[in-house]
PDB file of C-alpha atoms and ligand atoms in Angstrom:
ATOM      1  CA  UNK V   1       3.810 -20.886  98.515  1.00 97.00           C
ATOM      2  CA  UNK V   2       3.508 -19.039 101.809  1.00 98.00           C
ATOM      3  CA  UNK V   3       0.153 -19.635 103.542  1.00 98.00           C
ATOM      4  CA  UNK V   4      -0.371 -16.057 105.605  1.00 97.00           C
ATOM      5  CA  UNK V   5      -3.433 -13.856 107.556  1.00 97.00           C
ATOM      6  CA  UNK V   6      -4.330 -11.547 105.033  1.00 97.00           C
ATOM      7  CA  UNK V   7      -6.859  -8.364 105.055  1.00 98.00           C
ATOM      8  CA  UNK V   8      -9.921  -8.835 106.866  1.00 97.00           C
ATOM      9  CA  UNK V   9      -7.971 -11.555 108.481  1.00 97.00           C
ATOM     10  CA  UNK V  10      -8.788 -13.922 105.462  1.00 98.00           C
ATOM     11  CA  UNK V  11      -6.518 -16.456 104.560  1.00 98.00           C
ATOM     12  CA  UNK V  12      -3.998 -15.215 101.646  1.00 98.00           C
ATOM     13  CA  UNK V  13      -1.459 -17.411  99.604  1.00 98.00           C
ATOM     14  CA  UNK V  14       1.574 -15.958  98.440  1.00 98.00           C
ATOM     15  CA  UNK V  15       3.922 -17.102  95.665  1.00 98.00           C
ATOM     16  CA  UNK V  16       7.245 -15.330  95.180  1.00 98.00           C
ATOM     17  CA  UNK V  17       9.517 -16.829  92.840  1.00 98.00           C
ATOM     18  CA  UNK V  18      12.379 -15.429  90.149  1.00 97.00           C
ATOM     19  CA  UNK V  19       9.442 -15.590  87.472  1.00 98.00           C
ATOM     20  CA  UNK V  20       6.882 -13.985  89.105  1.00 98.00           C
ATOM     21  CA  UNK V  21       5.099 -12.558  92.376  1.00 98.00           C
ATOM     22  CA  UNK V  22       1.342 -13.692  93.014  1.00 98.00           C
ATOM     23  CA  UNK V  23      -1.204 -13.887  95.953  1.00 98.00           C
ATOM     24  CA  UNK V  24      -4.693 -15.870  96.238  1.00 98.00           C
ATOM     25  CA  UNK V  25      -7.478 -15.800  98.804  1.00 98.00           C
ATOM     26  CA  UNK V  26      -9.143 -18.617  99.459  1.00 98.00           C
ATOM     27  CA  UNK V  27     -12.227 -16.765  99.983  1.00 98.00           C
ATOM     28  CA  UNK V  28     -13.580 -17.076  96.446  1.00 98.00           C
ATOM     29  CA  UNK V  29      -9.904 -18.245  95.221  1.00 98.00           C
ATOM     30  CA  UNK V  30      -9.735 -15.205  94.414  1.00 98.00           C
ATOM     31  CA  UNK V  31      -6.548 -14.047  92.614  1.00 98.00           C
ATOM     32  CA  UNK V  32      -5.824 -10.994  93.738  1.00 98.00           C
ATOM     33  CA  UNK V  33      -2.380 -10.201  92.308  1.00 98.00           C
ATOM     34  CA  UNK V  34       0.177 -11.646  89.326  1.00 98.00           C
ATOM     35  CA  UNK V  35       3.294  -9.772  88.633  1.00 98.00           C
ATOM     36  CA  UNK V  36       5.717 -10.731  86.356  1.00 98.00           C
ATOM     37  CA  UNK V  37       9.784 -10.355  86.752  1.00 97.00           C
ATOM     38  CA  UNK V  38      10.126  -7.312  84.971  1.00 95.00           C
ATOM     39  CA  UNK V  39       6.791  -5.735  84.704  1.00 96.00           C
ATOM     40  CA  UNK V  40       4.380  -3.850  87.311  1.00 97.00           C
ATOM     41  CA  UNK V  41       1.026  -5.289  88.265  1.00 98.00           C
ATOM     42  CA  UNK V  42      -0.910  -6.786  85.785  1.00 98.00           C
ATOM     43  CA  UNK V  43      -4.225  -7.526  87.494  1.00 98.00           C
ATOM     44  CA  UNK V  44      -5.963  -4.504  89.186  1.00 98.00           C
ATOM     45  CA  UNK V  45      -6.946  -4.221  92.653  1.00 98.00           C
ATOM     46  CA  UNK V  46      -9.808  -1.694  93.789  1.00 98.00           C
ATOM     47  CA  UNK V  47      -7.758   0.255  97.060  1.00 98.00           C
ATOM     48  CA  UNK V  48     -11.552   0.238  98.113  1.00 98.00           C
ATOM     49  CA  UNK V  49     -12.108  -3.626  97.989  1.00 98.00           C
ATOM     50  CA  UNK V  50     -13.811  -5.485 101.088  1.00 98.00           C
ATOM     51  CA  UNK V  51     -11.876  -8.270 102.432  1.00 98.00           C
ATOM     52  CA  UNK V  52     -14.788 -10.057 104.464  1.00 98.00           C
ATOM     53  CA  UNK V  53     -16.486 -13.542 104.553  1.00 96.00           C
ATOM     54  CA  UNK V  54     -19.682 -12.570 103.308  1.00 95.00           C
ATOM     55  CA  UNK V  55     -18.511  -9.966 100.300  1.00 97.00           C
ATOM     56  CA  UNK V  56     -16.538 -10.431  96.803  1.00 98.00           C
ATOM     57  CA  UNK V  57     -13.616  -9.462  96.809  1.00 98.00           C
ATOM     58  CA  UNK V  58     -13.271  -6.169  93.978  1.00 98.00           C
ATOM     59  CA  UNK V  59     -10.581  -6.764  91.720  1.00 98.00           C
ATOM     60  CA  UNK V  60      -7.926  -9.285  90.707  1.00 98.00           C
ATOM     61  CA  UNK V  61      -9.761 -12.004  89.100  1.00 98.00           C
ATOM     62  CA  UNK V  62     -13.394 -12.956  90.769  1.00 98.00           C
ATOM     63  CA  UNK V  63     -14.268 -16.743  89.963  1.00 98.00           C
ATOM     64  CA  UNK V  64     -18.266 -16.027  88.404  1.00 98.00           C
ATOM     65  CA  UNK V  65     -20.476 -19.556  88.612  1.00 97.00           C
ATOM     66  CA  UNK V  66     -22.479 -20.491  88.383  1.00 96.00           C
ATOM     67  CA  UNK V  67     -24.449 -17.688  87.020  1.00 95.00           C
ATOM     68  CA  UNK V  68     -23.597 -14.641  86.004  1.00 96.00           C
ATOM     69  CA  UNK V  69     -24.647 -11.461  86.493  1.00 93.00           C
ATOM     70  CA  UNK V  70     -27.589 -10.365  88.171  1.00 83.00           C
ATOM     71  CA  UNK V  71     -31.305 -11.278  88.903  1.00 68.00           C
ATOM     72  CA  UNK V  72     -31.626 -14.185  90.070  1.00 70.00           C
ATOM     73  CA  UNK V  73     -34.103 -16.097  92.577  1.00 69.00           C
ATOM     74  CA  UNK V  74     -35.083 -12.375  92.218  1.00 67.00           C
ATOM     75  CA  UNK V  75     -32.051 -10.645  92.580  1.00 67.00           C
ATOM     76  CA  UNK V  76     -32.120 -12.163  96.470  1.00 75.00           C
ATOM     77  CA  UNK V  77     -29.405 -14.492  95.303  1.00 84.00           C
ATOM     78  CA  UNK V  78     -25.928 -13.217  94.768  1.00 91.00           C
ATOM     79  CA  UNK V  79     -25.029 -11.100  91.813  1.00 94.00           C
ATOM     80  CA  UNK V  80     -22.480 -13.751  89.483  1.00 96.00           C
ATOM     81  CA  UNK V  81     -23.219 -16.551  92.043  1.00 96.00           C
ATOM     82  CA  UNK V  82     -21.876 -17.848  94.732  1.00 96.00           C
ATOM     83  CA  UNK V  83     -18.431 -19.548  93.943  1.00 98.00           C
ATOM     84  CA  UNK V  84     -16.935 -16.204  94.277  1.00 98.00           C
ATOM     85  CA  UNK V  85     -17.754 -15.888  98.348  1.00 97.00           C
ATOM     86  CA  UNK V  86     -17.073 -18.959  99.208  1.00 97.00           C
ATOM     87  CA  UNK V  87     -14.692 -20.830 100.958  1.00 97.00           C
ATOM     88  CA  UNK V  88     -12.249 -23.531  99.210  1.00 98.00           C
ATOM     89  CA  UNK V  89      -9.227 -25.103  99.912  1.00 98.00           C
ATOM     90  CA  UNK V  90      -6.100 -26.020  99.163  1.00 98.00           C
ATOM     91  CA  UNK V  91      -5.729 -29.729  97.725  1.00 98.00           C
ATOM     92  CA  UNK V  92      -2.273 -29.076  95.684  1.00 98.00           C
ATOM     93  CA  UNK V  93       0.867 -26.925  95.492  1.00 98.00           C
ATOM     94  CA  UNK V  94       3.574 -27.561  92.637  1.00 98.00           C
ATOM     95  CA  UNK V  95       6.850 -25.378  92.219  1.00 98.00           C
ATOM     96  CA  UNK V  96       7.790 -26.169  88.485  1.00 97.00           C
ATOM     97  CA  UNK V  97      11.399 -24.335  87.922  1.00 96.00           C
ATOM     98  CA  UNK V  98       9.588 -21.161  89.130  1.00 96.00           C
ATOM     99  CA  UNK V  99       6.206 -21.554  87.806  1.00 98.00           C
ATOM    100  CA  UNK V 100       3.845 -22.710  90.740  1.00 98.00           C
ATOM    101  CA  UNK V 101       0.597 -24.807  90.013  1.00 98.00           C
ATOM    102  CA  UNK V 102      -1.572 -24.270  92.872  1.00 98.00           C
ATOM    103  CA  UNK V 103      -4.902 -26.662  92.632  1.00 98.00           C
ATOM    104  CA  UNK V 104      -8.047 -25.755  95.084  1.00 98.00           C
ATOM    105  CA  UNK V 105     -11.122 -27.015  95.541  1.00 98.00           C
ATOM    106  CA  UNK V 106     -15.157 -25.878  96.264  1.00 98.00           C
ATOM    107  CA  UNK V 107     -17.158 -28.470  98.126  1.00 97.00           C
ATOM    108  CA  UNK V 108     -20.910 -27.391  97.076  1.00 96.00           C
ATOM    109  CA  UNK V 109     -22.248 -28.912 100.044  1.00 97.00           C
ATOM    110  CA  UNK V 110     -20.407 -27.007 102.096  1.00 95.00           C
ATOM    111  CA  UNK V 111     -21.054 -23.523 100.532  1.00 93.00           C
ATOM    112  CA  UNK V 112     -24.810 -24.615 101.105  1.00 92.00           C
ATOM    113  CA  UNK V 113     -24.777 -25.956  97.513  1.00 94.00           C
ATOM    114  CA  UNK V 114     -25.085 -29.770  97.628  1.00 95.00           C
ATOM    115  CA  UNK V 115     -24.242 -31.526  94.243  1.00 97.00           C
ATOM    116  CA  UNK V 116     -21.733 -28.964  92.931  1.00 97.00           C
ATOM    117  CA  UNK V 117     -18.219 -29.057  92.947  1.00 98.00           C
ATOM    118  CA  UNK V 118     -15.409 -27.480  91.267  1.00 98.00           C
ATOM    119  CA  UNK V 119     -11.497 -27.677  91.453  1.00 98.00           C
ATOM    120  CA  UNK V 120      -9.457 -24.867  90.128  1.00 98.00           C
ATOM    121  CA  UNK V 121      -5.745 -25.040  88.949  1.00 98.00           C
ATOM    122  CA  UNK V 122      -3.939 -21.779  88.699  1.00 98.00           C
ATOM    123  CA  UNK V 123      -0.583 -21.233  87.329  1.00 98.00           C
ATOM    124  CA  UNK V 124       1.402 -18.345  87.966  1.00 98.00           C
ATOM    125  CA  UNK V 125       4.644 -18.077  86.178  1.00 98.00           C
ATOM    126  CA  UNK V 126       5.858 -15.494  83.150  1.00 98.00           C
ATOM    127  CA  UNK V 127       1.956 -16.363  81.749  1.00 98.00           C
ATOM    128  CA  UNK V 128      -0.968 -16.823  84.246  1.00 98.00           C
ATOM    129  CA  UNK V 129      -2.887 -19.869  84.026  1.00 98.00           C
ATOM    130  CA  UNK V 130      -6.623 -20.562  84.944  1.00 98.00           C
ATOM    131  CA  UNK V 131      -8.645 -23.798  84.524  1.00 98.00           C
ATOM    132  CA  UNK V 132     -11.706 -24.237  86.219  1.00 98.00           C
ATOM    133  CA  UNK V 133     -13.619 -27.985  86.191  1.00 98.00           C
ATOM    134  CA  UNK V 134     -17.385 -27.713  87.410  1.00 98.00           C
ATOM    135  CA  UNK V 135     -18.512 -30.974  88.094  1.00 98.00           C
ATOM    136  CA  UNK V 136     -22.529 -30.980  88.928  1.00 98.00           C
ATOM    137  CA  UNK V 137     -24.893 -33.968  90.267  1.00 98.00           C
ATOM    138  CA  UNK V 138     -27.730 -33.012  88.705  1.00 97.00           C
ATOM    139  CA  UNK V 139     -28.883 -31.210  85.448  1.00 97.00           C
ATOM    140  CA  UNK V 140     -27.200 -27.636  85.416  1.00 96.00           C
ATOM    141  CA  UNK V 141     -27.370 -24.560  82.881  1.00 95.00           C
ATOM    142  CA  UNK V 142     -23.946 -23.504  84.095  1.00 97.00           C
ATOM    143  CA  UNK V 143     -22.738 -19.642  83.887  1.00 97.00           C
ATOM    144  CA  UNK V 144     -19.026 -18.706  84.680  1.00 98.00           C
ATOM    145  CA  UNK V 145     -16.367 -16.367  84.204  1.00 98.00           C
ATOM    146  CA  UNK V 146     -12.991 -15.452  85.015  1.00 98.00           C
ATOM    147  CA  UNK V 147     -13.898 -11.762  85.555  1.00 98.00           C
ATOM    148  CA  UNK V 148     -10.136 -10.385  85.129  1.00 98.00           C
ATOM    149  CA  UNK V 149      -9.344  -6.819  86.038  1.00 98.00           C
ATOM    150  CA  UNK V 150      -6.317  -5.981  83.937  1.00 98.00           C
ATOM    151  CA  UNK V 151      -4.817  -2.973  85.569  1.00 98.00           C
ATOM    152  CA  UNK V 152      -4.238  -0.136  82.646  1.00 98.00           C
ATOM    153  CA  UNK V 153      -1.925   3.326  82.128  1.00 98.00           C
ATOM    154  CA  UNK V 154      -5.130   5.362  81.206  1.00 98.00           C
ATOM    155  CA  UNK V 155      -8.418   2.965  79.569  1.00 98.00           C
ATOM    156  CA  UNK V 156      -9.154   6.144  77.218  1.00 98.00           C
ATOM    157  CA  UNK V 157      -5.792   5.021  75.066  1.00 98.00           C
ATOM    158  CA  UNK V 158      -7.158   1.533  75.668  1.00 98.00           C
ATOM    159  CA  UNK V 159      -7.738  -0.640  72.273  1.00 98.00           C
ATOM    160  CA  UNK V 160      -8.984  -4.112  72.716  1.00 98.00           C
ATOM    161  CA  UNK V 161      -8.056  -6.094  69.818  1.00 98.00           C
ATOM    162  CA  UNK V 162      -9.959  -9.715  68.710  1.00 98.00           C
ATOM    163  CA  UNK V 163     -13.371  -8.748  68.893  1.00 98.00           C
ATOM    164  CA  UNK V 164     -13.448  -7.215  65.438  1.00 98.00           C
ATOM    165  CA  UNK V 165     -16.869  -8.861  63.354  1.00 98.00           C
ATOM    166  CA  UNK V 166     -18.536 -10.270  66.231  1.00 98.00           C
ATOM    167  CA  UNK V 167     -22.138 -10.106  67.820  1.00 98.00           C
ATOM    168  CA  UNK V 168     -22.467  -8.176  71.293  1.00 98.00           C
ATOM    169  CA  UNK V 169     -24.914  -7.931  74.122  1.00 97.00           C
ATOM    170  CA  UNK V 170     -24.508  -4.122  75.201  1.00 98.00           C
ATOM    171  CA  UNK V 171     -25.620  -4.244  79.231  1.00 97.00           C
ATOM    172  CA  UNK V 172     -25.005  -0.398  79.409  1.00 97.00           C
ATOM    173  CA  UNK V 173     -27.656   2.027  80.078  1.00 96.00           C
ATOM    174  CA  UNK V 174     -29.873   2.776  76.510  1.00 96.00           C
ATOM    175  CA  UNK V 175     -27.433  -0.254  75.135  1.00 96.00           C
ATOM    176  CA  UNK V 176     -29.458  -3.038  72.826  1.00 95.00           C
ATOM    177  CA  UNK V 177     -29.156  -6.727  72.911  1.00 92.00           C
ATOM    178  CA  UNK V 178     -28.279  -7.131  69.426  1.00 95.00           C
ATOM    179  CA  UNK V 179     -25.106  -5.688  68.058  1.00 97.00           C
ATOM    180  CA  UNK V 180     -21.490  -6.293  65.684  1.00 98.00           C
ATOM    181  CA  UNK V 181     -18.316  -4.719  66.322  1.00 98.00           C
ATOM    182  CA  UNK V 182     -16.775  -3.279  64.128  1.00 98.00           C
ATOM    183  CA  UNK V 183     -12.767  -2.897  64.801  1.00 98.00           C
ATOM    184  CA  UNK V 184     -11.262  -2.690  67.768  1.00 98.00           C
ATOM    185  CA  UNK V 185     -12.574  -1.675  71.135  1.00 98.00           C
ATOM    186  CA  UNK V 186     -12.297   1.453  72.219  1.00 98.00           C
ATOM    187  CA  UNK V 187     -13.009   3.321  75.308  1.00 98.00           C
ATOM    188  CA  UNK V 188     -15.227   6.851  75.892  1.00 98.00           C
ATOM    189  CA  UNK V 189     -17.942   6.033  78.578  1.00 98.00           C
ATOM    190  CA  UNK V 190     -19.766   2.879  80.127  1.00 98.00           C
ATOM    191  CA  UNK V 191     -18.960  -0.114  78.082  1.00 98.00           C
ATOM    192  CA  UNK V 192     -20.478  -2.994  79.107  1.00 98.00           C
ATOM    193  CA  UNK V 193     -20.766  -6.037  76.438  1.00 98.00           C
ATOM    194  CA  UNK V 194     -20.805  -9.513  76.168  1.00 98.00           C
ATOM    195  CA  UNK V 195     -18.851 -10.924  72.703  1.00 98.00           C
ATOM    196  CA  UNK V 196     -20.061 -14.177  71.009  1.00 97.00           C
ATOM    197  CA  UNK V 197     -18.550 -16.770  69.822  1.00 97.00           C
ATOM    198  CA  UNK V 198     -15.408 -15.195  70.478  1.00 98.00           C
ATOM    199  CA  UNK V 199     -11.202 -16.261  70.276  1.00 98.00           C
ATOM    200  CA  UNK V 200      -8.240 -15.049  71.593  1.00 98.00           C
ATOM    201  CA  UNK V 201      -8.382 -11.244  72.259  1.00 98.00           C
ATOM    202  CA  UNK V 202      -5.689  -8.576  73.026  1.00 98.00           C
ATOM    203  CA  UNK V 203      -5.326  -5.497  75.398  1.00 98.00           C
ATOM    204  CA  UNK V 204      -3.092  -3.007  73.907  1.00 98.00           C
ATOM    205  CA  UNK V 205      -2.150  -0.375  76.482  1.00 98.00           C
ATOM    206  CA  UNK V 206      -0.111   2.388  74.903  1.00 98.00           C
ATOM    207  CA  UNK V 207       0.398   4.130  78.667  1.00 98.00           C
ATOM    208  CA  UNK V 208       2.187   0.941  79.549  1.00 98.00           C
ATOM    209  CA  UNK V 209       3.858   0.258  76.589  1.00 98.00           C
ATOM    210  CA  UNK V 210       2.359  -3.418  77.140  1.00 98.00           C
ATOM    211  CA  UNK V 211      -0.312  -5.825  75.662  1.00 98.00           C
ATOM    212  CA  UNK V 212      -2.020  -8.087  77.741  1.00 98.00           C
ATOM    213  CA  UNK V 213      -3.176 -11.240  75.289  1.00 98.00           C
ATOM    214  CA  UNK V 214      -6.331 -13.623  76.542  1.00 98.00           C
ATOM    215  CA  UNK V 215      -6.167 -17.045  75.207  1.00 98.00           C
ATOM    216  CA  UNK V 216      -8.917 -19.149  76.624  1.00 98.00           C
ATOM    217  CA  UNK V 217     -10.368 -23.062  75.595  1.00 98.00           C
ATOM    218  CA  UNK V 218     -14.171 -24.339  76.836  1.00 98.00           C
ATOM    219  CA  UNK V 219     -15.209 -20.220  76.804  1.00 98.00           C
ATOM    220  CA  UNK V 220     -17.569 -19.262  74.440  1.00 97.00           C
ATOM    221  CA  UNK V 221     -17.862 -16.098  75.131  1.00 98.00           C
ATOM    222  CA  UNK V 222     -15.796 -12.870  76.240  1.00 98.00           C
ATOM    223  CA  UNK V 223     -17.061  -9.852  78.350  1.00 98.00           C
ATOM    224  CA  UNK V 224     -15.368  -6.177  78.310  1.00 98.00           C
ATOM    225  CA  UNK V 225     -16.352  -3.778  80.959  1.00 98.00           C
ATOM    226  CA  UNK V 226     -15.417  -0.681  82.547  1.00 98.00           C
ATOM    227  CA  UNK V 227     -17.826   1.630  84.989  1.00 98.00           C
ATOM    228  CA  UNK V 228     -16.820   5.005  83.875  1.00 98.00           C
ATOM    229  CA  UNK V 229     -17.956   7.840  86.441  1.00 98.00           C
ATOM    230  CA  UNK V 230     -21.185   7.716  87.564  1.00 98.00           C
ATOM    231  CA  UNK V 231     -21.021   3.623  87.787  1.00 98.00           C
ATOM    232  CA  UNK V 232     -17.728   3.216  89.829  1.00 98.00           C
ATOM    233  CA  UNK V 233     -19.197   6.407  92.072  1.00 98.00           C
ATOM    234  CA  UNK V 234     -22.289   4.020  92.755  1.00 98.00           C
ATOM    235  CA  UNK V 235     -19.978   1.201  94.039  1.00 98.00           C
ATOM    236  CA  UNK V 236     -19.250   1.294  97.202  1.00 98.00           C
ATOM    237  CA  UNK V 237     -16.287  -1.031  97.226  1.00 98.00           C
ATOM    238  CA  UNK V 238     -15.013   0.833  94.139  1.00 98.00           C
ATOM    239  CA  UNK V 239     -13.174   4.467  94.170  1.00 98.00           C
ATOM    240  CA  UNK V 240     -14.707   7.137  92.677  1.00 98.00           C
ATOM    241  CA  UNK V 241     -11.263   8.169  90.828  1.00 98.00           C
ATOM    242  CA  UNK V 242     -10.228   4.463  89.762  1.00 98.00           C
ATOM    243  CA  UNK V 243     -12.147   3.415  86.382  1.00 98.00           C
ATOM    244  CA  UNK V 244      -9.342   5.070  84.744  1.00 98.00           C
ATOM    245  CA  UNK V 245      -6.685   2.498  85.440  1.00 98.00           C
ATOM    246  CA  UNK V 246      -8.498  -0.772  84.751  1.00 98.00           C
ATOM    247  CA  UNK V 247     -10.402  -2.985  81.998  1.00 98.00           C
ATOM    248  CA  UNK V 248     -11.959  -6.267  82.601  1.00 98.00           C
ATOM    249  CA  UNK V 249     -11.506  -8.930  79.755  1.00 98.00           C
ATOM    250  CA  UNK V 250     -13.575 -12.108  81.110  1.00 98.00           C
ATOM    251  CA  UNK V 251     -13.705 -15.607  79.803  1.00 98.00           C
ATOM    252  CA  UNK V 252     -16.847 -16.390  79.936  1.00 98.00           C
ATOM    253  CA  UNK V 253     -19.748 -18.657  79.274  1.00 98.00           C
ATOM    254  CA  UNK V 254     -23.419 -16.582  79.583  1.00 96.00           C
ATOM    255  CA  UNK V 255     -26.765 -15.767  78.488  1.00 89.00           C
ATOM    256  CA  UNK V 256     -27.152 -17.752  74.901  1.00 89.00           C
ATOM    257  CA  UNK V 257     -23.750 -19.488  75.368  1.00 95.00           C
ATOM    258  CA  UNK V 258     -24.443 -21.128  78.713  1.00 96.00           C
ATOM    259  CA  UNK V 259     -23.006 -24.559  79.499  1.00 98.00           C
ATOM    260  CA  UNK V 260     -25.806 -26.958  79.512  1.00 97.00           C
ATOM    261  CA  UNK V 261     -24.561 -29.816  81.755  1.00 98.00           C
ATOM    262  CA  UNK V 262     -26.690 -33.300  82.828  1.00 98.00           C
ATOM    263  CA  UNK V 263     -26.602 -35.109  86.047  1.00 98.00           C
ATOM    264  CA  UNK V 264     -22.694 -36.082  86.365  1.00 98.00           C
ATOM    265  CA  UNK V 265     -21.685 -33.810  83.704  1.00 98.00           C
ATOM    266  CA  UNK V 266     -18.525 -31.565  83.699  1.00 98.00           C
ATOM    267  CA  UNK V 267     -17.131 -28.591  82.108  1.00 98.00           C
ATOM    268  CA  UNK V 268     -13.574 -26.677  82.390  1.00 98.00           C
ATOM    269  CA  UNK V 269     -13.042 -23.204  81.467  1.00 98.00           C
ATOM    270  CA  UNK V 270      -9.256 -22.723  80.657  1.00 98.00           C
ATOM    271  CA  UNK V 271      -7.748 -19.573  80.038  1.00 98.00           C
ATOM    272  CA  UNK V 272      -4.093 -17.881  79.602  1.00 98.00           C
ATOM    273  CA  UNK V 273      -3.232 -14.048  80.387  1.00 98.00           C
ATOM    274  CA  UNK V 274       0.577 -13.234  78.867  1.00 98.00           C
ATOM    275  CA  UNK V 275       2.186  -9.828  78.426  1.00 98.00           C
ATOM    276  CA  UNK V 276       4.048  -8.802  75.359  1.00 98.00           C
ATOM    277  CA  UNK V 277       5.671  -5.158  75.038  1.00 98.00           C
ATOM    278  CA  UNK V 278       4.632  -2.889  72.391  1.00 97.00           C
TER     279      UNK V 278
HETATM  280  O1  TA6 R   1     -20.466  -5.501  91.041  1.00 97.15           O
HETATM  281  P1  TA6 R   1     -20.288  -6.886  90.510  1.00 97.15           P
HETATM  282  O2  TA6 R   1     -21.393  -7.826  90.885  1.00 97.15           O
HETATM  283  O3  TA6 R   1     -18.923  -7.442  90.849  1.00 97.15           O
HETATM  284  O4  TA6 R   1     -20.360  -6.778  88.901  1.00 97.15           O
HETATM  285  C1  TA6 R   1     -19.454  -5.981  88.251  1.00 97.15           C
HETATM  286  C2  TA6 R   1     -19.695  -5.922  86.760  1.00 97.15           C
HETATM  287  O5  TA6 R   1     -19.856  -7.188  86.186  1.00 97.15           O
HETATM  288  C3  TA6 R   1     -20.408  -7.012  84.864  1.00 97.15           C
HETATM  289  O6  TA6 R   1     -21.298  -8.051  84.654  1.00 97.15           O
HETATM  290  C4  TA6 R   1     -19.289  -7.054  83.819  1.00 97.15           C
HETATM  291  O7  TA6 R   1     -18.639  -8.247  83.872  1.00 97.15           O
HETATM  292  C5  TA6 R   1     -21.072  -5.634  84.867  1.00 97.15           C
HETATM  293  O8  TA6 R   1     -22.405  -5.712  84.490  1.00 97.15           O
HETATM  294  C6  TA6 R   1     -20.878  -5.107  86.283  1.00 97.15           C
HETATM  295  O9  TA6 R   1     -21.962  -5.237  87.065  1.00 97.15           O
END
């Protein structure tokens, strides 16, 4: 792992090894790219992204805890907390025949956030790896999600697999709380939903000729998204032209499947992206 000055003069870790080429801030620990030998990039990365101190990073996979989404403290705190603009560190780096373990860690009290910690083991190699241990002082409901942009051919081919049968939150404008999918997911404007009680679930990108498979343990819960048009042109850190080439698939724990924790309690969030061609 190569420790380097990265954009916005942030401090960037790169991994390049015969398996696989990979990169992660430590602003957020943000993962920002994976890229197996063999294949193009798997996670997205918005070309319109900030790269500051005090912003999330848009793109790559944003660590969400620990709430999520928005409206908080009356939407004054930050939307999907605060884990993912803040700084960690580095506590571990492991080169395992090509696959390297890199373990980082989020000291609560000095985010501001006394009595919450978390450590964070990522794995890059021919699969990605993600486990995230939130370890809390005092009682916490506890939100989180690895909010994964998977980088696409063209999301109206898209089919998301995995889902079939299960209850969904729709968060998109004139969507209800209270729905079941039926087959797989597909894409023809704002989709926004939170899946229940959900498994394993499966990208299939016919552009690409690939399938990008989510395998997760400790998640309850999985969240599709992409912004469409008038959504991504309302972001400013997002390009107006982009929502065509990506697809979040989150692990997540939210709304009715929070994490309810006690004083010293702990939870970890595990999860395992892998690419198969169709
Ligand atoms: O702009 P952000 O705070 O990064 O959130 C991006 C997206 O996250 C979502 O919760 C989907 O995961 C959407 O509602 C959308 O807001």
């Amino acid at each position: 792992v190569t420790v380097t000055e990265g954009r916005g003069g942030l401090t960037a870790l790169t991994v390049d090894t015969a398996r696989c080429r990979a990169e992660v801030y430590l602003h957020g620990a943000h993962v920002t790219a994976w890229q197996p030998a063999g294949q193009s990039p798997v996670l997205w990365m918005s070309e319109a992204s900030a790269f500051a101190a005090d912003q999330p990073i848009r793109g790559g996979i944003p660590v969400c805890a620990p709430w999520f989404g928005t409206g908080r403290d009356g939407d004054k705190a930050p939307a999907h907390g605060w884990f993912r603009v803040s700084p960690w560190q580095l506590t571990g780096a492991e080169d395992n025949d090509g696959t390297v373990r890199l373990t980082l860690h989020l000291d609560g009290a000095a985010a501001g956030h006394p009595g919450i910690e978390a450590d964070y083991v990522v794995g890059f190699g021919d699969e990605l790896t993600l486990e995230l241990t939130v370890t809390t002082a005092e009682d916490l409901v506890l939100e989180e999600a690895f909010h994964t942009y998977l980088a696409v051919g063209d999301i109206e081919q898209v089919t998301v697999e995995g889902l079939d049968g299960c209850s969904y939150v729709d968060k998109a404008p004139g969507g209800s709380p209270d729905n079941t999918q039926s087959g797989d997911v597909t894409f023809t404007g704002e989709t926004d939903r939170v899946y229940a009680h959900t498994g394993s679930a499966r990208v299939v990108d016919p552009a690409n000729g690939r399938a990008i498979t989510l395998a997760k343990a400790g998640s309850g819960a999985t969240v599709v998204w992409n912004p469409w048009t008038a959504k991504a042109a309302a972001m400013p850190d997002f390009g107006d032209d982009e929502w065509p080439g990506m697809v979040c698939l989150e692990a997540v724990n939210a709304l009715a499947g929070a994490v309810e924790l006690a004083a010293g309690g702990q939870h970890t969030l595990q999860a395992t992206y892998s690419v198969t061609a169709l």
